[in-house]
Structures are given as C-alpha cells and as structure tokens.
Coordinates of C-alpha atoms in Angstrom, one line a residue:
M6 CA 16.2 28.9 -41.2
L7 CA 13.0 30.3 -39.7
V8 CA 11.5 28.4 -36.8
F9 CA 7.9 28.6 -35.6
Y10 CA 6.9 27.4 -32.1
V11 CA 3.1 27.0 -32.0
S12 CA 0.8 26.2 -29.1
G13 CA -1.0 22.9 -29.3
H14 CA -4.1 24.2 -27.4
G15 CA -6.8 23.6 -30.0
F16 CA -6.4 24.2 -33.7
G17 CA -6.6 28.0 -33.8
H18 CA -3.0 28.8 -33.1
A19 CA -2.0 26.3 -35.8
T20 CA -4.4 27.4 -38.5
R21 CA -3.6 31.1 -38.3
T22 CA 0.1 30.3 -38.2
G23 CA -0.4 28.2 -41.3
A24 CA -2.0 31.2 -43.0
I25 CA 1.1 33.3 -42.3
L26 CA 3.4 30.5 -43.5
K27 CA 1.5 30.4 -46.8
E28 CA 2.1 34.1 -47.3
I29 CA 5.8 33.9 -46.4
R30 CA 6.1 31.1 -49.0
K31 CA 4.8 33.5 -51.6
L32 CA 7.6 35.9 -50.7
D33 CA 10.4 33.2 -50.7
A34 CA 9.8 29.9 -52.3
L35 CA 13.0 28.4 -51.0
L36 CA 13.1 29.7 -47.4
P37 CA 13.5 26.8 -44.9
M38 CA 10.7 27.0 -42.4
T39 CA 10.4 24.5 -39.5
I40 CA 7.3 24.0 -37.3
R41 CA 7.7 22.7 -33.7
T42 CA 4.4 22.0 -32.0
A43 CA 2.0 19.5 -30.5
A44 CA -0.7 20.5 -33.0
P45 CA -1.3 18.2 -36.0
D46 CA 0.7 18.9 -39.2
W47 CA -2.2 19.6 -41.7
P48 CA -2.3 23.4 -41.2
F49 CA 1.4 23.7 -42.1
A50 CA 1.5 22.7 -45.7
A51 CA 3.8 25.6 -46.6
A52 CA 6.5 24.5 -44.0
S53 CA 9.7 22.8 -45.0
A54 CA 9.7 20.5 -41.9
Y55 CA 7.4 19.6 -39.0
H56 CA 8.4 18.2 -35.6
K57 CA 5.8 17.2 -33.1
M58 CA 6.7 18.1 -29.6
V59 CA 5.2 19.3 -26.4
L60 CA 5.9 23.0 -25.6
E61 CA 3.4 23.4 -22.8
P62 CA 0.7 21.2 -21.1
R63 CA -2.8 21.3 -22.5
I64 CA -5.4 23.4 -20.7
V65 CA -7.6 21.2 -18.5
E66 CA -11.1 21.1 -20.0
D67 CA -14.4 19.5 -19.0
A68 CA -15.4 16.3 -20.8
D69 CA -17.6 18.3 -23.3
A70 CA -14.9 21.0 -23.7
L71 CA -17.3 23.8 -22.6
G72 CA -15.6 24.4 -19.3
V73 CA -12.0 25.1 -18.4
N74 CA -10.3 24.5 -15.0
L75 CA -7.6 27.1 -14.7
A76 CA -6.4 26.1 -11.3
Q77 CA -5.7 22.5 -12.5
S78 CA -4.1 23.9 -15.6
A79 CA -1.8 26.2 -13.6
A80 CA -0.8 23.2 -11.4
K81 CA 0.1 21.2 -14.5
L82 CA 2.1 24.1 -15.9
E83 CA 4.1 24.4 -12.7
Q84 CA 4.9 20.7 -12.9
F85 CA 5.9 21.1 -16.5
E86 CA 8.3 23.8 -15.5
T87 CA 10.6 21.2 -14.0
E88 CA 11.2 19.9 -17.6
L89 CA 12.1 23.3 -19.0
P90 CA 15.9 23.2 -18.5
D91 CA 16.2 20.0 -20.6
L92 CA 13.8 21.3 -23.2
I93 CA 15.6 24.7 -23.5
A94 CA 19.0 23.0 -23.8
S95 CA 17.9 20.6 -26.5
E96 CA 16.1 23.3 -28.5
T97 CA 19.1 25.7 -28.2
A98 CA 21.3 23.0 -29.7
F99 CA 18.9 22.4 -32.5
L100 CA 18.6 26.1 -33.4
Q101 CA 22.3 26.7 -33.4
Q102 CA 23.1 23.5 -35.4
N103 CA 20.6 24.6 -38.0
H104 CA 21.7 28.2 -38.2
V105 CA 18.3 29.6 -37.3
R106 CA 18.0 33.3 -37.7
L107 CA 14.6 34.1 -36.3
I108 CA 12.1 32.5 -33.9
V109 CA 8.4 33.1 -34.3
A110 CA 5.9 31.9 -31.6
D111 CA 2.1 31.7 -31.3
I112 CA 2.5 31.9 -28.3
P113 CA 4.2 29.4 -26.0
F114 CA 6.3 31.3 -23.4
V115 CA 9.1 28.7 -23.6
A116 CA 10.1 30.2 -26.9
G117 CA 11.2 33.3 -25.1
L118 CA 13.4 31.3 -22.8
I119 CA 14.8 29.4 -25.8
A120 CA 15.5 32.7 -27.5
A121 CA 17.4 34.0 -24.5
A122 CA 19.5 30.9 -24.2
S123 CA 20.3 30.7 -27.9
G124 CA 20.8 34.4 -28.5
I125 CA 18.4 34.3 -31.5
P126 CA 15.8 37.0 -31.9
A127 CA 12.2 36.0 -31.3
W128 CA 8.8 37.5 -32.3
A129 CA 5.5 36.6 -30.8
C130 CA 2.1 36.5 -32.5
G131 CA -1.4 36.2 -31.1
N132 CA -4.6 37.7 -29.7
F133 CA -3.8 36.7 -26.1
H134 CA -0.8 35.7 -24.0
W135 CA -0.6 33.1 -21.3
N136 CA 0.3 35.3 -18.4
W137 CA -3.0 37.1 -19.0
I138 CA -4.8 33.8 -19.0
F139 CA -3.2 32.8 -15.7
A140 CA -3.4 36.2 -14.0
G141 CA -3.5 35.7 -10.3
Y142 CA -1.6 32.4 -10.3
P143 CA 2.1 32.4 -9.3
V144 CA 3.1 31.0 -12.7
A145 CA 1.9 34.2 -14.5
E146 CA 4.9 36.2 -13.3
R147 CA 7.3 33.6 -14.6
I148 CA 5.5 33.5 -18.0
A149 CA 5.7 37.3 -18.2
Q150 CA 9.4 37.1 -17.5
A151 CA 9.8 34.6 -20.4
Y152 CA 7.9 36.8 -22.7
S153 CA 10.2 39.8 -21.9
H154 CA 12.9 38.0 -24.0
F155 CA 10.8 38.4 -27.1
E156 CA 11.9 41.3 -29.4
A157 CA 8.4 42.2 -30.5
A158 CA 4.8 40.9 -30.5
L159 CA 2.3 41.1 -33.4
R160 CA -1.0 41.6 -31.7
Y161 CA -4.1 40.4 -33.6
P162 CA -7.6 41.9 -33.3
L163 CA -10.1 40.3 -30.9
S164 CA -7.5 40.8 -28.2
H165 CA -7.3 42.1 -24.6
T166 CA -5.6 45.5 -24.0
E167 CA -4.0 44.8 -20.6
G168 CA -0.7 43.1 -20.0
W169 CA 1.0 43.5 -23.4
Q170 CA 3.7 45.7 -21.8
V171 CA 5.5 42.4 -21.0
F172 CA 6.8 42.6 -24.6
P173 CA 9.3 45.3 -25.5
R174 CA 7.4 46.2 -28.6
V175 CA 3.8 45.6 -29.8
I176 CA 2.7 45.9 -33.4
D177 CA -1.0 45.8 -34.1
V178 CA -1.9 43.9 -37.3
P179 CA -5.2 43.2 -39.1
L180 CA -7.2 40.0 -38.6
V181 CA -5.2 36.8 -39.3
T182 CA -7.2 33.9 -40.6
P183 CA -6.9 31.2 -43.3
R184 CA -9.6 31.3 -46.0
S185 CA -10.8 29.1 -48.8
G186 CA -9.3 30.0 -52.2
R187 CA -12.4 28.6 -54.1
L188 CA -15.6 30.2 -55.3
R189 CA -18.6 29.6 -53.1
S190 CA -20.7 28.7 -56.1
A191 CA -18.2 26.0 -57.2
I192 CA -18.1 24.4 -53.8
R193 CA -21.9 24.3 -53.6
S194 CA -22.0 22.8 -57.0
Q195 CA -19.5 20.1 -56.0
I196 CA -21.6 18.9 -53.1
G197 CA -24.9 19.3 -54.9
L198 CA -26.2 22.1 -52.7
A199 CA -28.8 24.2 -54.5
D200 CA -28.2 28.0 -54.5
D201 CA -31.4 28.6 -52.4
R202 CA -30.7 25.9 -49.9
R203 CA -29.6 27.2 -46.5
S204 CA -26.8 25.3 -44.9
I205 CA -25.0 25.2 -41.5
V206 CA -21.5 24.0 -40.7
L207 CA -21.4 21.9 -37.5
N208 CA -18.0 22.5 -36.1
G209 CA -18.1 21.3 -32.6
G210 CA -14.3 20.8 -32.3
R211 CA -13.7 19.1 -29.0
A212 CA -17.3 20.0 -27.9
K213 CA -19.0 16.8 -28.6
L214 CA -22.7 16.0 -28.7
D215 CA -24.4 12.8 -27.5
Q216 CA -26.4 10.6 -29.8
D217 CA -29.8 12.0 -28.6
A218 CA -28.7 15.5 -29.6
L219 CA -27.4 14.3 -33.0
S220 CA -30.7 12.6 -33.6
Q221 CA -32.5 15.9 -32.8
L222 CA -30.4 17.7 -35.3
E223 CA -31.6 15.4 -38.0
T224 CA -35.0 17.3 -37.8
L225 CA -33.2 20.4 -39.1
G226 CA -32.9 18.8 -42.5
E227 CA -36.3 20.2 -43.6
E228 CA -35.0 23.7 -43.2
F229 CA -31.2 23.5 -43.1
A230 CA -28.7 21.3 -44.8
I231 CA -26.0 20.2 -42.3
I232 CA -22.5 19.9 -43.7
D233 CA -19.4 18.9 -41.9
N234 CA -16.0 17.3 -42.7
T235 CA -17.7 14.2 -44.1
T236 CA -19.2 16.4 -46.8
L237 CA -16.0 18.4 -47.5
T238 CA -12.5 17.6 -46.2
D239 CA -11.2 21.2 -46.5
F240 CA -12.6 23.1 -43.5
H241 CA -12.1 26.5 -45.1
D242 CA -14.3 25.3 -48.0
L243 CA -16.9 24.3 -45.5
V244 CA -16.9 27.8 -43.9
R245 CA -17.1 29.5 -47.2
V246 CA -20.0 27.5 -48.5
C247 CA -22.2 27.7 -45.5
D248 CA -24.8 30.2 -44.3
V249 CA -24.4 29.8 -40.6
V250 CA -21.5 28.2 -38.5
V251 CA -22.3 26.5 -35.2
S252 CA -19.3 26.0 -33.0
K253 CA -17.9 26.5 -29.6
P254 CA -16.3 30.0 -29.5
G255 CA -12.7 30.7 -30.1
Y256 CA -10.5 33.1 -32.1
S257 CA -10.0 30.8 -35.1
I258 CA -13.6 30.1 -35.9
A259 CA -14.7 33.7 -35.0
A260 CA -12.0 35.2 -37.3
E261 CA -13.0 33.0 -40.2
C262 CA -16.7 33.8 -39.8
I263 CA -15.9 37.5 -39.7
A264 CA -13.8 37.3 -42.9
E265 CA -16.5 35.3 -44.7
Q266 CA -19.3 37.5 -43.2
H267 CA -21.2 34.5 -41.8
P268 CA -23.1 34.4 -38.5
L269 CA -21.7 32.3 -35.7
V270 CA -24.0 30.5 -33.3
Y271 CA -22.1 29.3 -30.2
P272 CA -22.6 27.7 -26.7
P273 CA -20.6 29.7 -24.1
R274 CA -17.6 28.2 -22.4
S275 CA -16.9 28.8 -18.7
G276 CA -13.6 29.4 -17.0
F277 CA -11.5 30.6 -19.9
P278 CA -10.8 34.4 -19.9
E279 CA -10.5 34.5 -23.7
D280 CA -14.2 33.8 -24.1
A281 CA -15.5 36.8 -22.2
M282 CA -13.1 39.0 -24.2
L283 CA -14.3 37.6 -27.5
Q284 CA -17.9 38.1 -26.6
Q285 CA -17.2 41.8 -26.0
H286 CA -15.6 42.1 -29.5
F287 CA -18.5 40.1 -31.1
Q288 CA -20.9 42.9 -30.3
R289 CA -19.0 45.2 -32.5
V290 CA -17.4 43.2 -35.4
A291 CA -19.3 40.0 -35.8
T292 CA -22.8 38.5 -36.2
T293 CA -23.2 36.1 -33.4
V294 CA -26.0 34.4 -31.4
E295 CA -25.3 32.8 -28.0
M296 CA -27.0 29.5 -27.6
P297 CA -27.6 28.3 -24.0
V298 CA -25.5 25.2 -23.2
D299 CA -28.6 23.2 -22.4
D300 CA -30.1 23.9 -25.9
W301 CA -26.7 23.0 -27.4
R302 CA -26.6 19.7 -25.6
R303 CA -30.3 18.8 -26.5
G304 CA -29.9 19.7 -30.1
N305 CA -32.5 22.5 -29.8
W306 CA -30.8 24.7 -32.4
K307 CA -33.5 25.8 -34.8
P308 CA -34.6 29.0 -33.1
F309 CA -31.0 30.2 -32.8
L310 CA -30.2 29.4 -36.4
R311 CA -33.2 31.4 -37.5
L312 CA -32.2 34.3 -35.3
A313 CA -28.7 34.2 -36.7
L314 CA -30.0 34.7 -40.2
T315 CA -31.9 37.8 -39.2
S316 CA -29.4 39.3 -36.9
H317 CA -27.8 42.7 -37.3
T318 CA -24.9 43.5 -39.6
P319 CA -21.8 44.3 -37.5
A320 CA -21.2 48.0 -36.9
D321 CA -17.5 47.8 -37.7
R322 CA -15.6 45.8 -40.4
L323 CA -12.2 44.5 -39.7
E324 CA -9.4 44.3 -42.3
V325 CA -8.7 40.7 -42.9
N326 CA -5.3 40.8 -44.6
G327 CA -3.4 40.1 -41.4
A328 CA -1.6 37.0 -42.7
E329 CA 0.0 39.0 -45.5
V330 CA 0.9 41.9 -43.2
C331 CA 2.5 39.5 -40.6
A332 CA 4.3 37.7 -43.4
R333 CA 5.9 40.9 -44.7
L334 CA 6.9 42.0 -41.2
I335 CA 8.4 38.6 -40.2
Y336 CA 10.2 38.1 -43.5
G337 CA 11.7 41.6 -43.3
R338 CA 13.0 40.9 -39.8
Y339 CA 14.3 37.5 -40.9
Q340 CA 16.3 39.2 -43.7
S341 CA 17.8 41.7 -41.3
A342 CA 18.7 39.1 -38.7

C-alpha cells in the first residue's frame, strides 16, 4: 500500500496531490493508495481509500481570508504537539497492519515522525515547507527535525530556495497542477458562451465578498461573463474555459493559470510568507495583476480585468508535466521499497 498524508490548509495541497494520484493510477490500475487528510475527498478520485483526519491545525486567518496571523498559528501548533504521541502511535499501527511500503506527504511534518516511528520510507512534495513558514518561532526547529526523517523531497516550482537542506535529498520537478481534460470549445458550447464573449472565473475560495460587492460585480455583465461553480461543477473546466481568473493568490490557482496561459487578478494577502515568494515568481512566469484589497472588497474590478487582458506575456515558460514526473519517481521508489 502507498499512503499519502496531505495538508488540509486550503485546497491546493489536495488538488495537486490528486493530479499525482491520477498519474500513478495510469501506471498501476490496482495499486492500493490511501489518503489521510483533513481536506475534502473530491480531489482524490484516483485513491483506493480516503480517511478524514487532522494532521496539523489550520492556519489562523482573518475573517475575509486575506490576512494570516502566524503568531496565533504557531501557538495553536505548539498546543497540537501535545497530541502527537497518540497520533504517531495510532498511525504507526495502521501503517504496519496494512503493510504500507511508502509514505508520501504534501507536506505535514508529522509524516516524518510517523515514518521514523514505523521504519517506513517517506517522501515529501511541495513548493514550501512549514519550518520556512514558521521561521523565527520555536516550533520551526522541531518541524525541521521532523522533516529530517524524510528520505527525499520533490520540490515544485514557485518555491523558496532557502531551508530545503532539512531534507536529505531534494529533487526539482516541473509544475504540478491538475488540468481539465476537455476542449475549451466544447466547454464554452456546453454553457452557451459565445466564442467572442470574454469571461472571468470568480474563485474567491475562502476570501468572501459582501453583498454590496457582489451587486457591483453584476455591472461587469455588459463586458464580461462571470462564471463560477454554479455554472460548471468541475473547477478545472472553469479555469480552461475562462479568459481571466480572479482569486486570492496561492500555488494551486497560480499553477493552473500558468498551465492554461490565463492571466490571474488577485488581491494580496498579508502575513503569509508564501505570498511574497509567489509574487516574485509571478513577474517571470505568469501574467498577473495585483488588485488593491479595497477595490476587491468594493467589487471595483473592471479596470484590473482590462489590464490583465492587455498585460505582458511571461518571459519564461514552465514545464507543466510535473504530475507525471512525480508519479514516475514515487512509483519507482514504491516498487523498490
């Protein structure tokens, strides 16, 4: 059996892991793969089993999800550490009873502690790690020690460079992102969207808008068709069919926009180190427009949408077959375990 431990912070860790699972399933239709996570089950269609469980406390966010309180998050994590002995013991028993041969994690540090206790090799995957996020807090050193028990880390693009030495081995891979398998023209036809009609995907995630802002967005209808999950239930179809994506920033949505070559308009978040790192990468590999938070909250989007459609083409193009590359590497290690 192959077990994946996946962070429940947002959907990004889950959706990119789901893309890797899909590629592993192409390599081995019968391989038992189990997911253990606090994230919802829908990204993991290729898995054999799914178990909902808490592997780490959630990051403390502002009510509108555009600000992060790292100090409070670190305090919650320190409190959670008191529960780790029981969690590690129960997971070790589960892994040994089910003859698990390899652990893969994106990227809860507890998986390293479970690997050490069970004697099962573990690989990490991700574009950041939690000791980098919590740098300067006492918990960071303990997270780094947990990561040292991993055998290797698959490092995604849109990553930081510092701190990866906590892993014994680091392997750089192309961009990992799920993508729609349908033709753009077929999706537009399904929803009755004319070929010359410009559309935007509103993907606020946890960043919610109030009713006044939503009312203001209705005025975009003369120039832009707004499509969301009430229009199409498959999010990856939504991204493929649109012309512009509007969302709070994060690896998952940025990676899919890069793969589909769509511009991303985003309100900046505060307090989360990943965001500043992503913005540095955006300048080189993505078409993005930063929308001031006040304009986001007021629904004053039109000038930023227009700017996105006329912005520069990225100077560099990233390879986007990271899910396939990771699948081959993980499956190869599983076979040799």
